[in-house]
Amino acid sequence: MARSGLTRDQVNEAAESLMLEGQTPTVVGIRTRLGGGSLSNITKWLGEWKAEQEIKRADAQPPMPSSVEGAMRQVWGAAWKETQTQVEAEREAFANLRKEIERERAEMLAEINRLDGELDAAKTEIDALKAELAAERQGHEGTRAEVKEARAIASERKARIEQQAVELQEAQRQAAEASAQAGRAQALMVERDRALADKDRIANDLKREQETARQAKAAIDAGAAKIRKLEESLEEERTARTEGERKLADLRVEVATLAERTAHADELRTLLDELRHDHGNARS
């Protein structure tokens, strides 16, 4: 990552430190010593530092004899060639660095595309699970309503059976009373026959209501079994939803990692732009 906030004084100090160590200050050497920095700024400030050093050396030295000047020209030529060699080495290092950045960028783009695909697939799976859960819930609510209605019907029929049992008891009492008064007038015999007929009718009604109650109980038992099955399905849905939430958390972690890698890619793009800019300046 490029170092931010680099100053002219830091470049000057690094150049002087390299010179004291017996090394020729270069852009790559200073950038390595400082741990990063803008190549354009380092190049500009290093050039100014070298110019200042030339001025200081010129002021500190007496006029150069012509014989010494010739020798210095030879030395200067050798130094110039050495400098050109270093420049070529720096250019080659820049080219290698650019290739490495492009390779990392391609790998990061491929990883981003892969994670995007996995995220879309996970979203589709979560939407399907949500739709399935909603359908199961709707069916579960419908079953609960049916069971509630069946229980209400059974309760109503039970009340009717109890009422008819009371009526049957009353009819039996009346029939017993009529039998005890068999010696009474014909009117009482007719009344007894009517009571007995009512008894048979009530007994038949009671049998029918008992059968209805039995059917209602069977319906309630079936509804209870269906509720248990739906509750088991709901528990499985909850387990599936928990698993879906776990997968979503994992995807969020991957998205966070992807964001960090994207930030690193942005930093690499910035460095690449600086390299292109410096390369353009060097060519100009």
CSV table of C-alpha atoms in Angstrom, one decimal:
chain,number,residue,atom,x,y,z
A,1,MET,CA,0.0,0.0,0.0
A,2,ALA,CA,1.4,3.4,-0.9
A,3,ARG,CA,2.5,5.6,2.0
A,4,SER,CA,0.6,8.8,2.4
A,5,GLY,CA,1.8,12.1,3.7
A,6,LEU,CA,5.4,11.9,2.3
A,7,THR,CA,7.3,15.1,2.7
A,8,ARG,CA,10.3,16.7,1.0
A,9,ASP,CA,12.3,16.5,4.2
A,10,GLN,CA,11.8,12.8,4.5
A,11,VAL,CA,13.0,12.3,0.9
A,12,ASN,CA,16.1,14.5,1.6
A,13,GLU,CA,16.9,12.6,4.8
A,14,ALA,CA,16.6,9.2,3.0
A,15,ALA,CA,18.9,10.4,0.2
A,16,GLU,CA,21.5,11.7,2.7
A,17,SER,CA,21.3,8.4,4.6
A,18,LEU,CA,21.8,6.4,1.5
A,19,MET,CA,24.7,8.6,0.5
A,20,LEU,CA,26.4,8.2,3.9
A,21,GLU,CA,26.0,4.4,3.6
A,22,GLY,CA,28.0,4.6,0.3
A,23,GLN,CA,25.0,4.1,-1.9
A,24,THR,CA,23.8,6.2,-4.8
A,25,PRO,CA,20.3,7.7,-3.9
A,26,THR,CA,17.7,6.5,-6.5
A,27,VAL,CA,13.9,6.8,-6.7
A,28,VAL,CA,13.5,3.0,-6.0
A,29,GLY,CA,16.0,3.1,-3.2
A,30,ILE,CA,14.4,6.0,-1.4
A,31,ARG,CA,10.9,4.6,-1.9
A,32,THR,CA,12.1,1.3,-0.4
A,33,ARG,CA,13.8,3.1,2.5
A,34,LEU,CA,10.6,5.1,3.3
A,35,GLY,CA,8.3,2.1,2.8
A,36,GLY,CA,6.3,3.6,-0.1
A,37,GLY,CA,5.3,7.0,-1.4
A,38,SER,CA,4.4,8.8,-4.6
A,39,LEU,CA,6.9,8.1,-7.4
A,40,SER,CA,6.3,11.4,-9.0
A,41,ASN,CA,7.0,13.3,-5.7
A,42,ILE,CA,10.1,11.3,-4.9
A,43,THR,CA,11.5,11.9,-8.4
A,44,LYS,CA,10.9,15.6,-8.2
A,45,TRP,CA,12.3,16.1,-4.7
A,46,LEU,CA,15.3,13.8,-5.4
A,47,GLY,CA,16.1,15.8,-8.5
A,48,GLU,CA,16.0,19.0,-6.4
A,49,TRP,CA,18.1,17.4,-3.7
A,50,LYS,CA,20.7,16.4,-6.3
A,51,ALA,CA,20.7,19.9,-7.7
A,52,GLU,CA,21.3,21.4,-4.3
A,53,GLN,CA,24.1,18.9,-3.7
A,54,GLU,CA,25.8,20.0,-7.0
A,55,ILE,CA,25.5,23.6,-6.0
A,56,LYS,CA,27.0,22.9,-2.5
A,57,ARG,CA,29.9,21.0,-4.1
A,58,ALA,CA,30.5,23.8,-6.6
A,59,ASP,CA,30.5,26.5,-3.9
A,60,ALA,CA,32.9,24.5,-1.7
A,61,GLN,CA,35.4,23.8,-4.4
A,62,PRO,CA,38.0,26.1,-6.1
A,63,PRO,CA,38.1,26.5,-9.8
A,64,MET,CA,38.8,23.3,-11.5
A,65,PRO,CA,42.1,23.1,-13.6
A,66,SER,CA,41.7,22.2,-17.2
A,67,SER,CA,43.6,18.9,-16.7
A,68,VAL,CA,41.4,17.9,-13.8
A,69,GLU,CA,38.4,19.0,-15.8
A,70,GLY,CA,39.3,16.5,-18.5
A,71,ALA,CA,39.6,13.8,-16.0
A,72,MET,CA,36.3,14.7,-14.5
A,73,ARG,CA,34.7,14.6,-17.8
A,74,GLN,CA,35.8,11.0,-18.1
A,75,VAL,CA,34.5,10.3,-14.6
A,76,TRP,CA,31.3,12.1,-15.5
A,77,GLY,CA,30.9,10.0,-18.6
A,78,ALA,CA,31.3,6.8,-16.6
A,79,ALA,CA,28.9,8.0,-13.9
A,80,TRP,CA,26.4,9.0,-16.6
A,81,LYS,CA,26.6,5.5,-18.1
A,82,GLU,CA,26.2,4.0,-14.6
A,83,THR,CA,23.2,6.2,-14.0
A,84,GLN,CA,21.6,5.1,-17.3
A,85,THR,CA,22.2,1.5,-16.3
A,86,GLN,CA,20.4,2.2,-13.0
A,87,VAL,CA,17.6,3.9,-14.9
A,88,GLU,CA,17.1,0.9,-17.1
A,89,ALA,CA,17.1,-1.3,-14.0
A,90,GLU,CA,14.5,0.9,-12.4
A,91,ARG,CA,12.4,0.8,-15.6
A,92,GLU,CA,12.6,-3.0,-15.6
A,93,ALA,CA,11.6,-3.1,-12.0
A,94,PHE,CA,8.6,-0.8,-12.7
A,95,ALA,CA,7.6,-3.1,-15.6
A,96,ASN,CA,7.8,-6.2,-13.4
A,97,LEU,CA,5.8,-4.4,-10.7
A,98,ARG,CA,3.2,-3.4,-13.3
A,99,LYS,CA,2.9,-7.0,-14.5
A,100,GLU,CA,2.5,-8.3,-10.9
A,101,ILE,CA,-0.2,-5.7,-10.2
A,102,GLU,CA,-2.1,-6.7,-13.4
A,103,ARG,CA,-1.9,-10.4,-12.4
A,104,GLU,CA,-3.3,-9.7,-8.9
A,105,ARG,CA,-6.0,-7.5,-10.4
A,106,ALA,CA,-7.1,-10.3,-12.7
A,107,GLU,CA,-7.1,-12.8,-9.8
A,108,MET,CA,-9.2,-10.4,-7.7
A,109,LEU,CA,-11.7,-9.8,-10.5
A,110,ALA,CA,-12.1,-13.5,-11.0
A,111,GLU,CA,-12.6,-14.0,-7.2
A,112,ILE,CA,-15.2,-11.1,-7.2
A,113,ASN,CA,-17.1,-12.7,-10.0
A,114,ARG,CA,-17.1,-16.1,-8.3
A,115,LEU,CA,-18.4,-14.6,-5.0
A,116,ASP,CA,-21.1,-12.6,-6.8
A,117,GLY,CA,-22.3,-15.9,-8.4
A,118,GLU,CA,-22.4,-17.6,-5.0
A,119,LEU,CA,-24.2,-14.7,-3.4
A,120,ASP,CA,-26.9,-14.7,-6.2
A,121,ALA,CA,-27.4,-18.5,-5.8
A,122,ALA,CA,-27.7,-18.1,-2.0
A,123,LYS,CA,-30.3,-15.3,-2.4
A,124,THR,CA,-32.3,-17.5,-4.8
A,125,GLU,CA,-32.2,-20.4,-2.4
A,126,ILE,CA,-33.3,-18.1,0.5
A,127,ASP,CA,-36.2,-16.7,-1.5
A,128,ALA,CA,-37.4,-20.3,-2.4
A,129,LEU,CA,-37.2,-21.3,1.3
A,130,LYS,CA,-39.2,-18.2,2.3
A,131,ALA,CA,-41.9,-19.0,-0.3
A,132,GLU,CA,-42.1,-22.6,0.8
A,133,LEU,CA,-42.4,-21.6,4.5
A,134,ALA,CA,-45.2,-19.1,3.6
A,135,ALA,CA,-47.1,-21.8,1.8
A,136,GLU,CA,-46.7,-24.3,4.7
A,137,ARG,CA,-47.8,-21.7,7.2
A,138,GLN,CA,-50.9,-20.9,5.1
A,139,GLY,CA,-51.8,-24.6,4.9
A,140,HIS,CA,-51.2,-24.9,8.7
A,141,GLU,CA,-53.6,-22.0,9.4
A,142,GLY,CA,-56.2,-23.6,7.2
A,143,THR,CA,-55.9,-26.9,9.1
A,144,ARG,CA,-56.2,-25.2,12.4
A,145,ALA,CA,-59.4,-23.5,11.2
A,146,GLU,CA,-60.9,-26.9,10.2
A,147,VAL,CA,-60.0,-28.5,13.5
A,148,LYS,CA,-61.5,-25.5,15.4
A,149,GLU,CA,-64.7,-25.8,13.4
A,150,ALA,CA,-64.9,-29.6,13.9
A,151,ARG,CA,-64.4,-29.1,17.7
A,152,ALA,CA,-67.3,-26.6,17.7
A,153,ILE,CA,-69.6,-29.0,15.8
A,154,ALA,CA,-68.7,-31.8,18.2
A,155,SER,CA,-69.3,-29.6,21.2
A,156,GLU,CA,-72.7,-28.6,19.9
A,157,ARG,CA,-73.6,-32.2,19.1
A,158,LYS,CA,-72.5,-33.3,22.6
A,159,ALA,CA,-74.8,-30.6,24.1
A,160,ARG,CA,-77.7,-31.9,22.0
A,161,ILE,CA,-77.0,-35.5,23.0
A,162,GLU,CA,-77.0,-34.5,26.7
A,163,GLN,CA,-80.3,-32.6,26.2
A,164,GLN,CA,-81.8,-35.6,24.5
A,165,ALA,CA,-80.6,-37.9,27.2
A,166,VAL,CA,-82.4,-35.7,29.7
A,167,GLU,CA,-85.5,-35.9,27.5
A,168,LEU,CA,-85.2,-39.7,27.3
A,169,GLN,CA,-84.9,-40.0,31.0
A,170,GLU,CA,-88.0,-37.9,31.4
A,171,ALA,CA,-89.8,-40.0,28.8
A,172,GLN,CA,-88.8,-43.2,30.6
A,173,ARG,CA,-90.1,-41.7,33.8
A,174,GLN,CA,-93.4,-40.8,32.1
A,175,ALA,CA,-93.6,-44.3,30.6
A,176,ALA,CA,-93.0,-46.0,33.9
A,177,GLU,CA,-95.6,-43.8,35.5
A,178,ALA,CA,-98.0,-44.7,32.7
A,179,SER,CA,-97.3,-48.4,33.1
A,180,ALA,CA,-98.1,-48.2,36.9
A,181,GLN,CA,-101.4,-46.5,36.0
A,182,ALA,CA,-102.4,-49.1,33.4
A,183,GLY,CA,-105.7,-49.6,35.1
A,184,ARG,CA,-106.7,-46.0,34.5
A,185,ALA,CA,-108.9,-44.8,31.8
A,186,GLN,CA,-108.3,-45.2,28.1
A,187,ALA,CA,-107.0,-41.7,27.9
A,188,LEU,CA,-104.1,-42.5,30.1
A,189,MET,CA,-103.4,-45.6,27.9
A,190,VAL,CA,-103.2,-43.4,24.8
A,191,GLU,CA,-100.9,-41.0,26.7
A,192,ARG,CA,-98.7,-43.9,27.6
A,193,ASP,CA,-98.5,-45.2,24.1
A,194,ARG,CA,-97.6,-41.7,23.0
A,195,ALA,CA,-94.9,-41.5,25.6
A,196,LEU,CA,-93.5,-44.9,24.5
A,197,ALA,CA,-93.5,-43.7,20.9
A,198,ASP,CA,-91.6,-40.6,22.0
A,199,LYS,CA,-89.2,-42.9,23.9
A,200,ASP,CA,-88.5,-44.9,20.8
A,201,ARG,CA,-88.1,-41.8,18.7
A,202,ILE,CA,-85.7,-40.2,21.3
A,203,ALA,CA,-83.8,-43.5,21.6
A,204,ASN,CA,-83.3,-43.5,17.8
A,205,ASP,CA,-82.3,-39.9,17.9
A,206,LEU,CA,-79.9,-40.7,20.7
A,207,LYS,CA,-78.3,-43.5,18.6
A,208,ARG,CA,-78.0,-41.2,15.6
A,209,GLU,CA,-76.4,-38.4,17.7
A,210,GLN,CA,-74.1,-41.0,19.3
A,211,GLU,CA,-72.9,-42.1,15.9
A,212,THR,CA,-72.5,-38.4,14.9
A,213,ALA,CA,-70.5,-37.8,18.0
A,214,ARG,CA,-68.3,-40.8,17.2
A,215,GLN,CA,-67.7,-39.5,13.7
A,216,ALA,CA,-66.9,-36.1,15.2
A,217,LYS,CA,-64.4,-37.6,17.6
A,218,ALA,CA,-62.8,-39.5,14.7
A,219,ALA,CA,-62.6,-36.2,12.8
A,220,ILE,CA,-61.1,-34.5,15.8
A,221,ASP,CA,-58.5,-37.3,16.2
A,222,ALA,CA,-57.6,-37.0,12.5
A,223,GLY,CA,-57.3,-33.2,12.9
A,224,ALA,CA,-55.1,-33.6,15.9
A,225,ALA,CA,-52.9,-36.1,14.0
A,226,LYS,CA,-52.7,-33.6,11.1
A,227,ILE,CA,-51.7,-30.8,13.6
A,228,ARG,CA,-48.9,-33.0,15.0
A,229,LYS,CA,-47.7,-33.6,11.5
A,230,LEU,CA,-47.8,-30.0,10.6
A,231,GLU,CA,-46.0,-29.1,13.8
A,232,GLU,CA,-43.3,-31.5,12.8
A,233,SER,CA,-43.1,-29.9,9.4
A,234,LEU,CA,-42.9,-26.5,11.0
A,235,GLU,CA,-40.0,-27.6,13.2
A,236,GLU,CA,-38.2,-28.9,10.1
A,237,GLU,CA,-38.9,-25.5,8.4
A,238,ARG,CA,-37.5,-23.8,11.4
A,239,THR,CA,-34.4,-25.9,11.2
A,240,ALA,CA,-34.1,-25.2,7.5
A,241,ARG,CA,-34.6,-21.5,8.2
A,242,THR,CA,-31.8,-21.6,10.8
A,243,GLU,CA,-29.5,-23.2,8.3
A,244,GLY,CA,-30.4,-20.6,5.7
A,245,GLU,CA,-29.6,-17.8,8.2
A,246,ARG,CA,-26.3,-19.5,8.9
A,247,LYS,CA,-25.5,-19.6,5.2
A,248,LEU,CA,-26.5,-15.9,5.0
A,249,ALA,CA,-24.1,-15.1,7.8
A,250,ASP,CA,-21.3,-16.9,6.0
A,251,LEU,CA,-22.1,-15.0,2.9
A,252,ARG,CA,-22.0,-11.7,4.8
A,253,VAL,CA,-18.5,-12.7,6.0
A,254,GLU,CA,-17.5,-13.4,2.4
A,255,VAL,CA,-19.0,-10.1,1.3
A,256,ALA,CA,-17.0,-8.3,4.0
A,257,THR,CA,-13.8,-10.1,2.9
A,258,LEU,CA,-14.7,-9.2,-0.7
A,259,ALA,CA,-15.1,-5.5,0.4
A,260,GLU,CA,-11.6,-5.6,2.0
A,261,ARG,CA,-10.2,-7.2,-1.2
A,262,THR,CA,-11.9,-4.5,-3.3
A,263,ALA,CA,-10.4,-1.8,-1.1
A,264,HIS,CA,-7.0,-3.5,-1.7
A,265,ALA,CA,-7.7,-3.5,-5.4
A,266,ASP,CA,-8.5,0.2,-5.3
A,267,GLU,CA,-5.1,0.8,-3.7
A,268,LEU,CA,-3.4,-1.3,-6.4
A,269,ARG,CA,-5.3,0.7,-9.1
A,270,THR,CA,-4.0,3.9,-7.5
A,271,LEU,CA,-0.5,2.7,-7.5
A,272,LEU,CA,-0.9,1.5,-11.1
A,273,ASP,CA,-2.1,4.9,-12.1
A,274,GLU,CA,0.9,6.5,-10.5
A,275,LEU,CA,3.2,4.1,-12.3
A,276,ARG,CA,1.5,4.9,-15.6
A,277,HIS,CA,1.8,8.6,-14.8
A,278,ASP,CA,5.5,8.3,-13.9
A,279,HIS,CA,6.1,6.1,-16.9
A,280,GLY,CA,4.5,8.8,-19.1
A,281,ASN,CA,6.7,11.5,-17.5
A,282,ALA,CA,9.8,9.4,-17.9
A,283,ARG,CA,9.0,8.8,-21.6
A,284,SER,CA,8.3,12.5,-22.1
